[in-house]
Amino acid sequence: KQEVTQIPAALSVPEGENLVLNCSFTDSAIYNLQWFRQDPGKGLTSLLLIQSSQREQTSGRLNASLDKSSGRSTLYIAASQPGDSATYLCAAEYGNKLVFGAGTILRVKS
Amino acid sequence: NAGVTQTPKFRILKIGQSMTLQCAQDMNHNYMYWYRQDPGMGLKLIYYSVGAGITDKGEVPNGYNVSRSTTEDFPLRLELAAPSQTSVYFCAVGAGPDTQYFGPGTRLTVL
């Protein structure tokens, strides 16, 4: 069964800290790996997409890496800000479908 | 240009009632998806469609039905509501599975 797990479930950090969110997937035959952001009561917004042939992608203070062989991806957030507070979900693409992890709830304290 | 719209935003149903959750898009994309998100959980795929007239089951299709007669609309039907269907339902639209744009969600409570 294709499953995606995210660790930690929740994280609270002071403003300015660098942090890492972890995502693991059981089936390494993925097409892509995406990271999403979800604000309370809202839908999801795509942050970064890493194709299976890539090792990492960067967007501003965000950097996502992918290691297909070990079934892992990480999202690195540099110099965190209170506005980064949200739930971060990773999703592995298999064929026409995305399989989501349960998310990491991030709180950045000012 | 509204993107992805979902109606209603909130709904309370009694056990055994039926309802249709609406999803509409003006992005002219072929792929449309229905997900449910339970508290503290990720999104689970209910049904999806790769184009008008084509639908497929996702991970949790039991208790739901869909149709896709047009590119723009992808309604989700609950025939006999059960408390286990209490959830937030998201519709997503995209040119492919890697470019999904999500609607704002419908929060459904079944009592």
mmCIF file with all atom_site columns, C-alpha atoms in Angstrom:
data_model
loop_
_atom_site.group_PDB
_atom_site.id
_atom_site.type_symbol
_atom_site.label_atom_id
_atom_site.label_alt_id
_atom_site.label_comp_id
_atom_site.label_asym_id
_atom_site.label_entity_id
_atom_site.label_seq_id
_atom_site.pdbx_PDB_ins_code
_atom_site.Cartn_x
_atom_site.Cartn_y
_atom_site.Cartn_z
_atom_site.occupancy
_atom_site.B_iso_or_equiv
_atom_site.pdbx_formal_charge
_atom_site.auth_seq_id
_atom_site.auth_comp_id
_atom_site.auth_asym_id
_atom_site.auth_atom_id
_atom_site.pdbx_PDB_model_num
ATOM 1   C CA . LYS A 1 1   ? 0.000   0.000  0.000   1.00 0.00 ? 1   LYS A CA 1
ATOM 2   C CA . GLN A 1 2   ? 1.249   3.480  -0.859  1.00 0.00 ? 2   GLN A CA 1
ATOM 3   C CA . GLU A 1 3   ? 1.595   5.501  2.329   1.00 0.00 ? 3   GLU A CA 1
ATOM 4   C CA . VAL A 1 4   ? 3.147   8.841  3.195   1.00 0.00 ? 4   VAL A CA 1
ATOM 5   C CA . THR A 1 5   ? 4.278   9.737  6.713   1.00 0.00 ? 5   THR A CA 1
ATOM 6   C CA . GLN A 1 6   ? 5.312   13.115 8.072   1.00 0.00 ? 6   GLN A CA 1
ATOM 7   C CA . ILE A 1 7   ? 7.432   13.822 11.130  1.00 0.00 ? 7   ILE A CA 1
ATOM 8   C CA . PRO A 1 8   ? 7.046   15.717 13.386  1.00 0.00 ? 8   PRO A CA 1
ATOM 9   C CA . ALA A 1 9   ? 3.278   16.080 13.684  1.00 0.00 ? 9   ALA A CA 1
ATOM 10  C CA . ALA A 1 10  ? 3.734   19.527 15.216  1.00 0.00 ? 10  ALA A CA 1
ATOM 11  C CA . LEU A 1 11  ? 6.610   21.932 15.674  1.00 0.00 ? 11  LEU A CA 1
ATOM 12  C CA . SER A 1 12  ? 6.948   25.212 17.554  1.00 0.00 ? 12  SER A CA 1
ATOM 13  C CA . VAL A 1 13  ? 10.032  27.365 16.992  1.00 0.00 ? 13  VAL A CA 1
ATOM 14  C CA . PRO A 1 14  ? 11.134  30.947 17.752  1.00 0.00 ? 14  PRO A CA 1
ATOM 15  C CA . GLU A 1 15  ? 11.273  33.416 14.901  1.00 0.00 ? 15  GLU A CA 1
ATOM 16  C CA . GLY A 1 16  ? 14.492  33.317 12.912  1.00 0.00 ? 16  GLY A CA 1
ATOM 17  C CA . GLU A 1 17  ? 15.229  29.650 13.452  1.00 0.00 ? 17  GLU A CA 1
ATOM 18  C CA . ASN A 1 18  ? 16.007  27.309 10.572  1.00 0.00 ? 18  ASN A CA 1
ATOM 19  C CA . LEU A 1 19  ? 13.912  24.150 10.543  1.00 0.00 ? 19  LEU A CA 1
ATOM 20  C CA . VAL A 1 20  ? 13.438  20.850 8.727   1.00 0.00 ? 20  VAL A CA 1
ATOM 21  C CA . LEU A 1 21  ? 10.218  18.978 8.056   1.00 0.00 ? 21  LEU A CA 1
ATOM 22  C CA . ASN A 1 22  ? 10.401  15.318 7.112   1.00 0.00 ? 22  ASN A CA 1
ATOM 23  C CA . CYS A 1 23  ? 8.351   13.198 4.738   1.00 0.00 ? 23  CYS A CA 1
ATOM 24  C CA . SER A 1 24  ? 8.718   9.498  3.945   1.00 0.00 ? 24  SER A CA 1
ATOM 25  C CA . PHE A 1 25  ? 6.909   7.331  1.402   1.00 0.00 ? 25  PHE A CA 1
ATOM 26  C CA . THR A 1 26  ? 6.631   3.558  1.208   1.00 0.00 ? 26  THR A CA 1
ATOM 27  C CA . ASP A 1 27  ? 6.558   3.102  -2.592  1.00 0.00 ? 27  ASP A CA 1
ATOM 28  C CA . SER A 1 28  ? 9.595   4.640  -4.294  1.00 0.00 ? 28  SER A CA 1
ATOM 29  C CA . ALA A 1 29  ? 7.974   4.485  -7.774  1.00 0.00 ? 29  ALA A CA 1
ATOM 30  C CA . ILE A 1 30  ? 6.826   8.099  -7.544  1.00 0.00 ? 30  ILE A CA 1
ATOM 31  C CA . TYR A 1 31  ? 6.464   10.522 -10.446 1.00 0.00 ? 31  TYR A CA 1
ATOM 32  C CA . ASN A 1 32  ? 6.850   13.644 -8.337  1.00 0.00 ? 32  ASN A CA 1
ATOM 33  C CA . LEU A 1 33  ? 6.905   14.814 -4.732  1.00 0.00 ? 33  LEU A CA 1
ATOM 34  C CA . GLN A 1 34  ? 5.109   18.003 -3.762  1.00 0.00 ? 34  GLN A CA 1
ATOM 35  C CA . TRP A 1 35  ? 5.034   20.140 -0.681  1.00 0.00 ? 35  TRP A CA 1
ATOM 36  C CA . PHE A 1 36  ? 1.867   22.102 0.106   1.00 0.00 ? 36  PHE A CA 1
ATOM 37  C CA . ARG A 1 37  ? 0.928   24.740 2.630   1.00 0.00 ? 37  ARG A CA 1
ATOM 38  C CA . GLN A 1 38  ? -2.502  24.862 4.278   1.00 0.00 ? 38  GLN A CA 1
ATOM 39  C CA . ASP A 1 39  ? -3.679  27.808 6.350   1.00 0.00 ? 39  ASP A CA 1
ATOM 40  C CA . PRO A 1 40  ? -6.483  27.231 8.904   1.00 0.00 ? 40  PRO A CA 1
ATOM 41  C CA . GLY A 1 41  ? -9.865  26.866 7.215   1.00 0.00 ? 41  GLY A CA 1
ATOM 42  C CA . LYS A 1 42  ? -8.354  27.155 3.738   1.00 0.00 ? 42  LYS A CA 1
ATOM 43  C CA . GLY A 1 43  ? -7.469  24.942 0.816   1.00 0.00 ? 43  GLY A CA 1
ATOM 44  C CA . LEU A 1 44  ? -3.957  23.851 -0.128  1.00 0.00 ? 44  LEU A CA 1
ATOM 45  C CA . THR A 1 45  ? -1.351  25.882 -1.979  1.00 0.00 ? 45  THR A CA 1
ATOM 46  C CA . SER A 1 46  ? 1.533   24.198 -3.765  1.00 0.00 ? 46  SER A CA 1
ATOM 47  C CA . LEU A 1 47  ? 4.962   25.344 -2.561  1.00 0.00 ? 47  LEU A CA 1
ATOM 48  C CA . LEU A 1 48  ? 7.450   23.143 -4.359  1.00 0.00 ? 48  LEU A CA 1
ATOM 49  C CA . LEU A 1 49  ? 7.392   20.236 -6.775  1.00 0.00 ? 49  LEU A CA 1
ATOM 50  C CA . ILE A 1 50  ? 10.362  17.902 -7.185  1.00 0.00 ? 50  ILE A CA 1
ATOM 51  C CA . GLN A 1 51  ? 10.323  15.632 -10.181 1.00 0.00 ? 51  GLN A CA 1
ATOM 52  C CA . SER A 1 52  ? 11.528  12.071 -9.628  1.00 0.00 ? 52  SER A CA 1
ATOM 53  C CA . SER A 1 53  ? 14.704  12.774 -11.635 1.00 0.00 ? 53  SER A CA 1
ATOM 54  C CA . GLN A 1 54  ? 15.592  15.793 -9.486  1.00 0.00 ? 54  GLN A CA 1
ATOM 55  C CA . ARG A 1 55  ? 17.328  15.940 -6.122  1.00 0.00 ? 55  ARG A CA 1
ATOM 56  C CA . GLU A 1 56  ? 16.065  19.299 -4.892  1.00 0.00 ? 56  GLU A CA 1
ATOM 57  C CA . GLN A 1 57  ? 14.089  22.438 -5.605  1.00 0.00 ? 57  GLN A CA 1
ATOM 58  C CA . THR A 1 58  ? 14.360  25.904 -4.110  1.00 0.00 ? 58  THR A CA 1
ATOM 59  C CA . SER A 1 59  ? 11.942  28.781 -3.810  1.00 0.00 ? 59  SER A CA 1
ATOM 60  C CA . GLY A 1 60  ? 13.024  31.752 -1.735  1.00 0.00 ? 60  GLY A CA 1
ATOM 61  C CA . ARG A 1 61  ? 13.625  30.573 1.840   1.00 0.00 ? 61  ARG A CA 1
ATOM 62  C CA . LEU A 1 62  ? 12.296  27.099 1.056   1.00 0.00 ? 62  LEU A CA 1
ATOM 63  C CA . ASN A 1 63  ? 14.392  24.176 -0.122  1.00 0.00 ? 63  ASN A CA 1
ATOM 64  C CA . ALA A 1 64  ? 13.013  20.697 -0.703  1.00 0.00 ? 64  ALA A CA 1
ATOM 65  C CA . SER A 1 65  ? 15.107  17.603 -1.298  1.00 0.00 ? 65  SER A CA 1
ATOM 66  C CA . LEU A 1 66  ? 14.192  14.177 -2.587  1.00 0.00 ? 66  LEU A CA 1
ATOM 67  C CA . ASP A 1 67  ? 15.901  10.817 -2.107  1.00 0.00 ? 67  ASP A CA 1
ATOM 68  C CA . LYS A 1 68  ? 13.846  8.252  -3.988  1.00 0.00 ? 68  LYS A CA 1
ATOM 69  C CA . SER A 1 69  ? 16.004  5.289  -3.035  1.00 0.00 ? 69  SER A CA 1
ATOM 70  C CA . SER A 1 70  ? 15.444  5.854  0.670   1.00 0.00 ? 70  SER A CA 1
ATOM 71  C CA . GLY A 1 71  ? 11.850  7.032  0.233   1.00 0.00 ? 71  GLY A CA 1
ATOM 72  C CA . ARG A 1 72  ? 12.435  10.412 1.880   1.00 0.00 ? 72  ARG A CA 1
ATOM 73  C CA . SER A 1 73  ? 11.949  14.106 1.271   1.00 0.00 ? 73  SER A CA 1
ATOM 74  C CA . THR A 1 74  ? 12.739  17.068 3.480   1.00 0.00 ? 74  THR A CA 1
ATOM 75  C CA . LEU A 1 75  ? 11.510  20.647 3.457   1.00 0.00 ? 75  LEU A CA 1
ATOM 76  C CA . TYR A 1 76  ? 14.004  23.139 4.824   1.00 0.00 ? 76  TYR A CA 1
ATOM 77  C CA . ILE A 1 77  ? 12.734  26.553 5.884   1.00 0.00 ? 77  ILE A CA 1
ATOM 78  C CA . ALA A 1 78  ? 15.397  29.183 6.489   1.00 0.00 ? 78  ALA A CA 1
ATOM 79  C CA . ALA A 1 79  ? 15.042  32.124 8.875   1.00 0.00 ? 79  ALA A CA 1
ATOM 80  C CA . SER A 1 80  ? 11.471  31.256 9.855   1.00 0.00 ? 80  SER A CA 1
ATOM 81  C CA . GLN A 1 81  ? 8.892   34.016 10.264  1.00 0.00 ? 81  GLN A CA 1
ATOM 82  C CA . PRO A 1 82  ? 5.517   34.151 12.066  1.00 0.00 ? 82  PRO A CA 1
ATOM 83  C CA . GLY A 1 83  ? 3.858   34.247 8.646   1.00 0.00 ? 83  GLY A CA 1
ATOM 84  C CA . ASP A 1 84  ? 5.238   30.757 8.004   1.00 0.00 ? 84  ASP A CA 1
ATOM 85  C CA . SER A 1 85  ? 2.857   29.371 10.644  1.00 0.00 ? 85  SER A CA 1
ATOM 86  C CA . ALA A 1 86  ? 0.623   26.855 8.858   1.00 0.00 ? 86  ALA A CA 1
ATOM 87  C CA . THR A 1 87  ? 0.247   23.146 8.199   1.00 0.00 ? 87  THR A CA 1
ATOM 88  C CA . TYR A 1 88  ? 2.712   21.716 5.692   1.00 0.00 ? 88  TYR A CA 1
ATOM 89  C CA . LEU A 1 89  ? 1.739   18.607 3.756   1.00 0.00 ? 89  LEU A CA 1
ATOM 90  C CA . CYS A 1 90  ? 3.790   16.492 1.427   1.00 0.00 ? 90  CYS A CA 1
ATOM 91  C CA . ALA A 1 91  ? 2.242   14.414 -1.338  1.00 0.00 ? 91  ALA A CA 1
ATOM 92  C CA . ALA A 1 92  ? 3.695   11.678 -3.521  1.00 0.00 ? 92  ALA A CA 1
ATOM 93  C CA . GLU A 1 93  ? 2.380   11.392 -7.056  1.00 0.00 ? 93  GLU A CA 1
ATOM 94  C CA . TYR A 1 94  ? 1.571   7.926  -8.375  1.00 0.00 ? 94  TYR A CA 1
ATOM 95  C CA . GLY A 1 95  ? 0.030   7.872  -11.843 1.00 0.00 ? 95  GLY A CA 1
ATOM 96  C CA . ASN A 1 96  ? -3.019  10.137 -11.822 1.00 0.00 ? 96  ASN A CA 1
ATOM 97  C CA . LYS A 1 97  ? -3.144  10.464 -8.045  1.00 0.00 ? 97  LYS A CA 1
ATOM 98  C CA . LEU A 1 98  ? -1.513  12.211 -5.116  1.00 0.00 ? 98  LEU A CA 1
ATOM 99  C CA . VAL A 1 99  ? -1.088  10.388 -1.809  1.00 0.00 ? 99  VAL A CA 1
ATOM 100 C CA . PHE A 1 100 ? -0.867  12.835 1.097   1.00 0.00 ? 100 PHE A CA 1
ATOM 101 C CA . GLY A 1 101 ? 0.813   12.722 4.458   1.00 0.00 ? 101 GLY A CA 1
ATOM 102 C CA . ALA A 1 102 ? -1.042  13.903 7.564   1.00 0.00 ? 102 ALA A CA 1
ATOM 103 C CA . GLY A 1 103 ? 0.961   17.125 7.712   1.00 0.00 ? 103 GLY A CA 1
ATOM 104 C CA . THR A 1 104 ? 3.193   18.995 10.135  1.00 0.00 ? 104 THR A CA 1
ATOM 105 C CA . ILE A 1 105 ? 1.614   21.874 12.058  1.00 0.00 ? 105 ILE A CA 1
ATOM 106 C CA . LEU A 1 106 ? 4.211   24.644 12.297  1.00 0.00 ? 106 LEU A CA 1
ATOM 107 C CA . ARG A 1 107 ? 4.036   27.538 14.729  1.00 0.00 ? 107 ARG A CA 1
ATOM 108 C CA . VAL A 1 108 ? 6.650   30.273 14.549  1.00 0.00 ? 108 VAL A CA 1
ATOM 109 C CA . LYS A 1 109 ? 6.657   32.440 17.662  1.00 0.00 ? 109 LYS A CA 1
ATOM 110 C CA . SER A 1 110 ? 7.546   36.133 17.474  1.00 0.00 ? 110 SER A CA 1
ATOM 111 C CA . ASN B 2 1   ? -11.964 34.499 -13.067 1.00 0.00 ? 1   ASN B CA 1
ATOM 112 C CA . ALA B 2 2   ? -13.049 32.544 -9.986  1.00 0.00 ? 2   ALA B CA 1
ATOM 113 C CA . GLY B 2 3   ? -10.742 29.509 -10.372 1.00 0.00 ? 3   GLY B CA 1
ATOM 114 C CA . VAL B 2 4   ? -12.243 26.674 -8.311  1.00 0.00 ? 4   VAL B CA 1
ATOM 115 C CA . THR B 2 5   ? -15.518 27.271 -6.476  1.00 0.00 ? 5   THR B CA 1
ATOM 116 C CA . GLN B 2 6   ? -17.209 24.947 -3.995  1.00 0.00 ? 6   GLN B CA 1
ATOM 117 C CA . THR B 2 7   ? -20.714 25.190 -2.610  1.00 0.00 ? 7   THR B CA 1
ATOM 118 C CA . PRO B 2 8   ? -21.948 25.125 0.050   1.00 0.00 ? 8   PRO B CA 1
ATOM 119 C CA . LYS B 2 9   ? -19.238 26.287 2.477   1.00 0.00 ? 9   LYS B CA 1
ATOM 120 C CA . PHE B 2 10  ? -20.910 24.614 5.449   1.00 0.00 ? 10  PHE B CA 1
ATOM 121 C CA . ARG B 2 11  ? -23.694 22.052 5.843   1.00 0.00 ? 11  ARG B CA 1
ATOM 122 C CA . ILE B 2 12  ? -25.239 20.040 8.624   1.00 0.00 ? 12  ILE B CA 1
ATOM 123 C CA . LEU B 2 13  ? -27.039 16.842 7.619   1.00 0.00 ? 13  LEU B CA 1
ATOM 124 C CA . LYS B 2 14  ? -29.077 14.344 9.544   1.00 0.00 ? 14  LYS B CA 1
ATOM 125 C CA . ILE B 2 15  ? -28.203 10.653 9.287   1.00 0.00 ? 15  ILE B CA 1
ATOM 126 C CA . GLY B 2 16  ? -29.747 9.158  6.163   1.00 0.00 ? 16  GLY B CA 1
ATOM 127 C CA . GLN B 2 17  ? -30.187 12.453 4.314   1.00 0.00 ? 17  GLN B CA 1
ATOM 128 C CA . SER B 2 18  ? -28.708 13.049 0.871   1.00 0.00 ? 18  SER B CA 1
ATOM 129 C CA . MET B 2 19  ? -26.886 16.000 -0.610  1.00 0.00 ? 19  MET B CA 1
ATOM 130 C CA . THR B 2 20  ? -24.684 17.076 -3.477  1.00 0.00 ? 20  THR B CA 1
ATOM 131 C CA . LEU B 2 21  ? -21.466 19.010 -3.023  1.00 0.00 ? 21  LEU B CA 1
ATOM 132 C CA . GLN B 2 22  ? -20.799 21.240 -5.996  1.00 0.00 ? 22  GLN B CA 1
ATOM 133 C CA . CYS B 2 23  ? -17.442 21.947 -7.584  1.00 0.00 ? 23  CYS B CA 1
ATOM 134 C CA . ALA B 2 24  ? -17.045 24.250 -10.561 1.00 0.00 ? 24  ALA B CA 1
ATOM 135 C CA . GLN B 2 25  ? -14.000 25.562 -12.408 1.00 0.00 ? 25  GLN B CA 1
ATOM 136 C CA . ASP B 2 26  ? -13.362 28.215 -15.030 1.00 0.00 ? 26  ASP B CA 1
ATOM 137 C CA . MET B 2 27  ? -9.754  27.150 -15.695 1.00 0.00 ? 27  MET B CA 1
ATOM 138 C CA . ASN B 2 28  ? -10.616 24.728 -18.529 1.00 0.00 ? 28  ASN B CA 1
ATOM 139 C CA . HIS B 2 29  ? -8.576  21.930 -16.958 1.00 0.00 ? 29  HIS B CA 1
ATOM 140 C CA . ASN B 2 30  ? -9.346  18.283 -17.593 1.00 0.00 ? 30  ASN B CA 1
ATOM 141 C CA . TYR B 2 31  ? -8.364  16.789 -14.228 1.00 0.00 ? 31  TYR B CA 1
ATOM 142 C CA . MET B 2 32  ? -10.713 17.176 -11.264 1.00 0.00 ? 32  MET B CA 1
ATOM 143 C CA . TYR B 2 33  ? -10.476 15.541 -7.857  1.00 0.00 ? 33  TYR B CA 1
ATOM 144 C CA . TRP B 2 34  ? -12.540 15.140 -4.693  1.00 0.00 ? 34  TRP B CA 1
ATOM 145 C CA . TYR B 2 35  ? -10.746 14.693 -1.362  1.00 0.00 ? 35  TYR B CA 1
ATOM 146 C CA . ARG B 2 36  ? -11.846 14.483 2.233   1.00 0.00 ? 36  ARG B CA 1
ATOM 147 C CA . GLN B 2 37  ? -9.764  15.679 5.159   1.00 0.00 ? 37  GLN B CA 1
ATOM 148 C CA . ASP B 2 38  ? -10.500 14.449 8.650   1.00 0.00 ? 38  ASP B CA 1
ATOM 149 C CA . PRO B 2 39  ? -9.085  16.321 11.680  1.00 0.00 ? 39  PRO B CA 1
ATOM 150 C CA . GLY B 2 40  ? -5.332  15.848 12.030  1.00 0.00 ? 40  GLY B CA 1
ATOM 151 C CA . MET B 2 41  ? -5.173  13.755 8.882   1.00 0.00 ? 41  MET B CA 1
ATOM 152 C CA . GLY B 2 42  ? -3.992  14.236 5.351   1.00 0.00 ? 42  GLY B CA 1
ATOM 153 C CA . LEU B 2 43  ? -6.264  14.330 2.347   1.00 0.00 ? 43  LEU B CA 1
ATOM 154 C CA . LYS B 2 44  ? -7.831  11.084 1.170   1.00 0.00 ? 44  LYS B CA 1
ATOM 155 C CA . LEU B 2 45  ? -8.851  10.783 -2.488  1.00 0.00 ? 45  LEU B CA 1
ATOM 156 C CA . ILE B 2 46  ? -12.545 9.921  -2.980  1.00 0.00 ? 46  ILE B CA 1
ATOM 157 C CA . TYR B 2 47  ? -13.015 10.111 -6.757  1.00 0.00 ? 47  TYR B CA 1
ATOM 158 C CA . TYR B 2 48  ? -11.280 11.747 -9.662  1.00 0.00 ? 48  TYR B CA 1
ATOM 159 C CA . SER B 2 49  ? -11.895 12.516 -13.328 1.00 0.00 ? 49  SER B CA 1
ATOM 160 C CA . VAL B 2 50  ? -9.441  12.982 -16.192 1.00 0.00 ? 50  VAL B CA 1
ATOM 161 C CA . GLY B 2 51  ? -12.039 14.503 -18.488 1.00 0.00 ? 51  GLY B CA 1
ATOM 162 C CA . ALA B 2 52  ? -15.736 14.863 -19.217 1.00 0.00 ? 52  ALA B CA 1
ATOM 163 C CA . GLY B 2 53  ? -17.475 11.492 -19.146 1.00 0.00 ? 53  GLY B CA 1
ATOM 164 C CA . ILE B 2 54  ? -14.606 9.740  -17.315 1.00 0.00 ? 54  ILE B CA 1
ATOM 165 C CA . THR B 2 55  ? -14.513 9.065  -13.572 1.00 0.00 ? 55  THR B CA 1
ATOM 166 C CA . ASP B 2 56  ? -12.470 6.746  -11.367 1.00 0.00 ? 56  ASP B CA 1
ATOM 167 C CA . LYS B 2 57  ? -12.489 5.644  -7.755  1.00 0.00 ? 57  LYS B CA 1
ATOM 168 C CA . GLY B 2 58  ? -9.890  6.843  -5.329  1.00 0.00 ? 58  GLY B CA 1
ATOM 169 C CA . GLU B 2 59  ? -8.903  5.446  -1.953  1.00 0.00 ? 59  GLU B CA 1
ATOM 170 C CA . VAL B 2 60  ? -12.217 6.007  -0.086  1.00 0.00 ? 60  VAL B CA 1
ATOM 171 C CA . PRO B 2 61  ? -15.132 5.939  -2.597  1.00 0.00 ? 61  PRO B CA 1
ATOM 172 C CA . ASN B 2 62  ? -17.717 4.054  -0.503  1.00 0.00 ? 62  ASN B CA 1
ATOM 173 C CA . GLY B 2 63  ? -20.816 6.107  0.246   1.00 0.00 ? 63  GLY B CA 1
ATOM 174 C CA . TYR B 2 64  ? -20.178 8.600  -2.552  1.00 0.00 ? 64  TYR B CA 1
ATOM 175 C CA . ASN B 2 65  ? -20.973 8.998  -6.231  1.00 0.00 ? 65  ASN B CA 1
ATOM 176 C CA . VAL B 2 66  ? -19.767 11.405 -8.888  1.00 0.00 ? 66  VAL B CA 1
ATOM 177 C CA . SER B 2 67  ? -20.540 12.408 -12.445 1.00 0.00 ? 67  SER B CA 1
ATOM 178 C CA . ARG B 2 68  ? -18.664 14.524 -14.971 1.00 0.00 ? 68  ARG B CA 1
ATOM 179 C CA . SER B 2 69  ? -20.934 15.590 -17.797 1.00 0.00 ? 69  SER B CA 1
ATOM 180 C CA . THR B 2 70  ? -19.044 18.827 -18.519 1.00 0.00 ? 70  THR B CA 1
ATOM 181 C CA . THR B 2 71  ? -15.462 20.044 -18.218 1.00 0.00 ? 71  THR B CA 1
ATOM 182 C CA . GLU B 2 72  ? -16.545 22.723 -15.743 1.00 0.00 ? 72  GLU B CA 1
ATOM 183 C CA . ASP B 2 73  ? -18.487 20.750 -13.126 1.00 0.00 ? 73  ASP B CA 1
ATOM 184 C CA . PHE B 2 74  ? -17.729 17.735 -10.942 1.00 0.00 ? 74  PHE B CA 1
ATOM 185 C CA . PRO B 2 75  ? -20.466 17.202 -8.321  1.00 0.00 ? 75  PRO B CA 1
ATOM 186 C CA . LEU B 2 76  ? -20.051 14.767 -5.417  1.00 0.00 ? 76  LEU B CA 1
ATOM 187 C CA . ARG B 2 77  ? -23.192 13.003 -4.218  1.00 0.00 ? 77  ARG B CA 1
ATOM 188 C CA . LEU B 2 78  ? -23.777 11.563 -0.744  1.00 0.00 ? 78  LEU B CA 1
ATOM 189 C CA . GLU B 2 79  ? -26.816 9.280  -0.851  1.00 0.00 ? 79  GLU B CA 1
ATOM 190 C CA . LEU B 2 80  ? -27.289 8.150  2.768   1.00 0.00 ? 80  LEU B CA 1
ATOM 191 C CA . ALA B 2 81  ? -25.272 10.380 5.049   1.00 0.00 ? 81  ALA B CA 1
ATOM 192 C CA . ALA B 2 82  ? -23.502 8.718  7.976   1.00 0.00 ? 82  ALA B CA 1
ATOM 193 C CA . PRO B 2 83  ? -21.565 10.262 10.907  1.00 0.00 ? 83  PRO B CA 1
ATOM 194 C CA . SER B 2 84  ? -18.374 8.790  9.427   1.00 0.00 ? 84  SER B CA 1
ATOM 195 C CA . GLN B 2 85  ? -18.783 11.202 6.507   1.00 0.00 ? 85  GLN B CA 1
ATOM 196 C CA . THR B 2 86  ? -18.321 14.210 8.768   1.00 0.00 ? 86  THR B CA 1
ATOM 197 C CA . SER B 2 87  ? -15.287 15.866 7.247   1.00 0.00 ? 87  SER B CA 1
ATOM 198 C CA . VAL B 2 88  ? -13.982 18.753 5.184   1.00 0.00 ? 88  VAL B CA 1
ATOM 199 C CA . TYR B 2 89  ? -14.304 18.096 1.469   1.00 0.00 ? 89  TYR B CA 1
ATOM 200 C CA . PHE B 2 90  ? -11.927 19.648 -1.032  1.00 0.00 ? 90  PHE B CA 1
ATOM 201 C CA . CYS B 2 91  ? -12.236 19.785 -4.780  1.00 0.00 ? 91  CYS B CA 1
ATOM 202 C CA . ALA B 2 92  ? -9.064  20.216 -6.840  1.00 0.00 ? 92  ALA B CA 1
ATOM 203 C CA . VAL B 2 93  ? -8.552  21.023 -10.502 1.00 0.00 ? 93  VAL B CA 1
ATOM 204 C CA . GLY B 2 94  ? -5.511  20.782 -12.737 1.00 0.00 ? 94  GLY B CA 1
ATOM 205 C CA . ALA B 2 95  ? -3.917  20.143 -16.096 1.00 0.00 ? 95  ALA B CA 1
ATOM 206 C CA . GLY B 2 96  ? -2.487  17.010 -14.512 1.00 0.00 ? 96  GLY B CA 1
ATOM 207 C CA . PRO B 2 97  ? -2.034  15.418 -11.074 1.00 0.00 ? 97  PRO B CA 1
ATOM 208 C CA . ASP B 2 98  ? 1.081   17.544 -10.421 1.00 0.00 ? 98  ASP B CA 1
ATOM 209 C CA . THR B 2 99  ? -0.684  20.894 -10.931 1.00 0.00 ? 99  THR B CA 1
ATOM 210 C CA . GLN B 2 100 ? -3.727  20.774 -8.675  1.00 0.00 ? 100 GLN B CA 1
ATOM 211 C CA . TYR B 2 101 ? -5.470  23.957 -7.592  1.00 0.00 ? 101 TYR B CA 1
ATOM 212 C CA . PHE B 2 102 ? -7.642  23.500 -4.546  1.00 0.00 ? 102 PHE B CA 1
ATOM 213 C CA . GLY B 2 103 ? -11.004 25.005 -3.743  1.00 0.00 ? 103 GLY B CA 1
ATOM 214 C CA . PRO B 2 104 ? -11.761 26.506 -0.310  1.00 0.00 ? 104 PRO B CA 1
ATOM 215 C CA . GLY B 2 105 ? -13.540 23.375 0.939   1.00 0.00 ? 105 GLY B CA 1
ATOM 216 C CA . THR B 2 106 ? -16.966 22.357 2.244   1.00 0.00 ? 106 THR B CA 1
ATOM 217 C CA . ARG B 2 107 ? -17.276 21.580 5.930   1.00 0.00 ? 107 ARG B CA 1
ATOM 218 C CA . LEU B 2 108 ? -19.890 18.836 6.406   1.00 0.00 ? 108 LEU B CA 1
ATOM 219 C CA . THR B 2 109 ? -21.283 17.607 9.702   1.00 0.00 ? 109 THR B CA 1
ATOM 220 C CA . VAL B 2 110 ? -23.586 14.569 9.897   1.00 0.00 ? 110 VAL B CA 1
ATOM 221 C CA . LEU B 2 111 ? -25.585 14.259 13.113  1.00 0.00 ? 111 LEU B CA 1
#
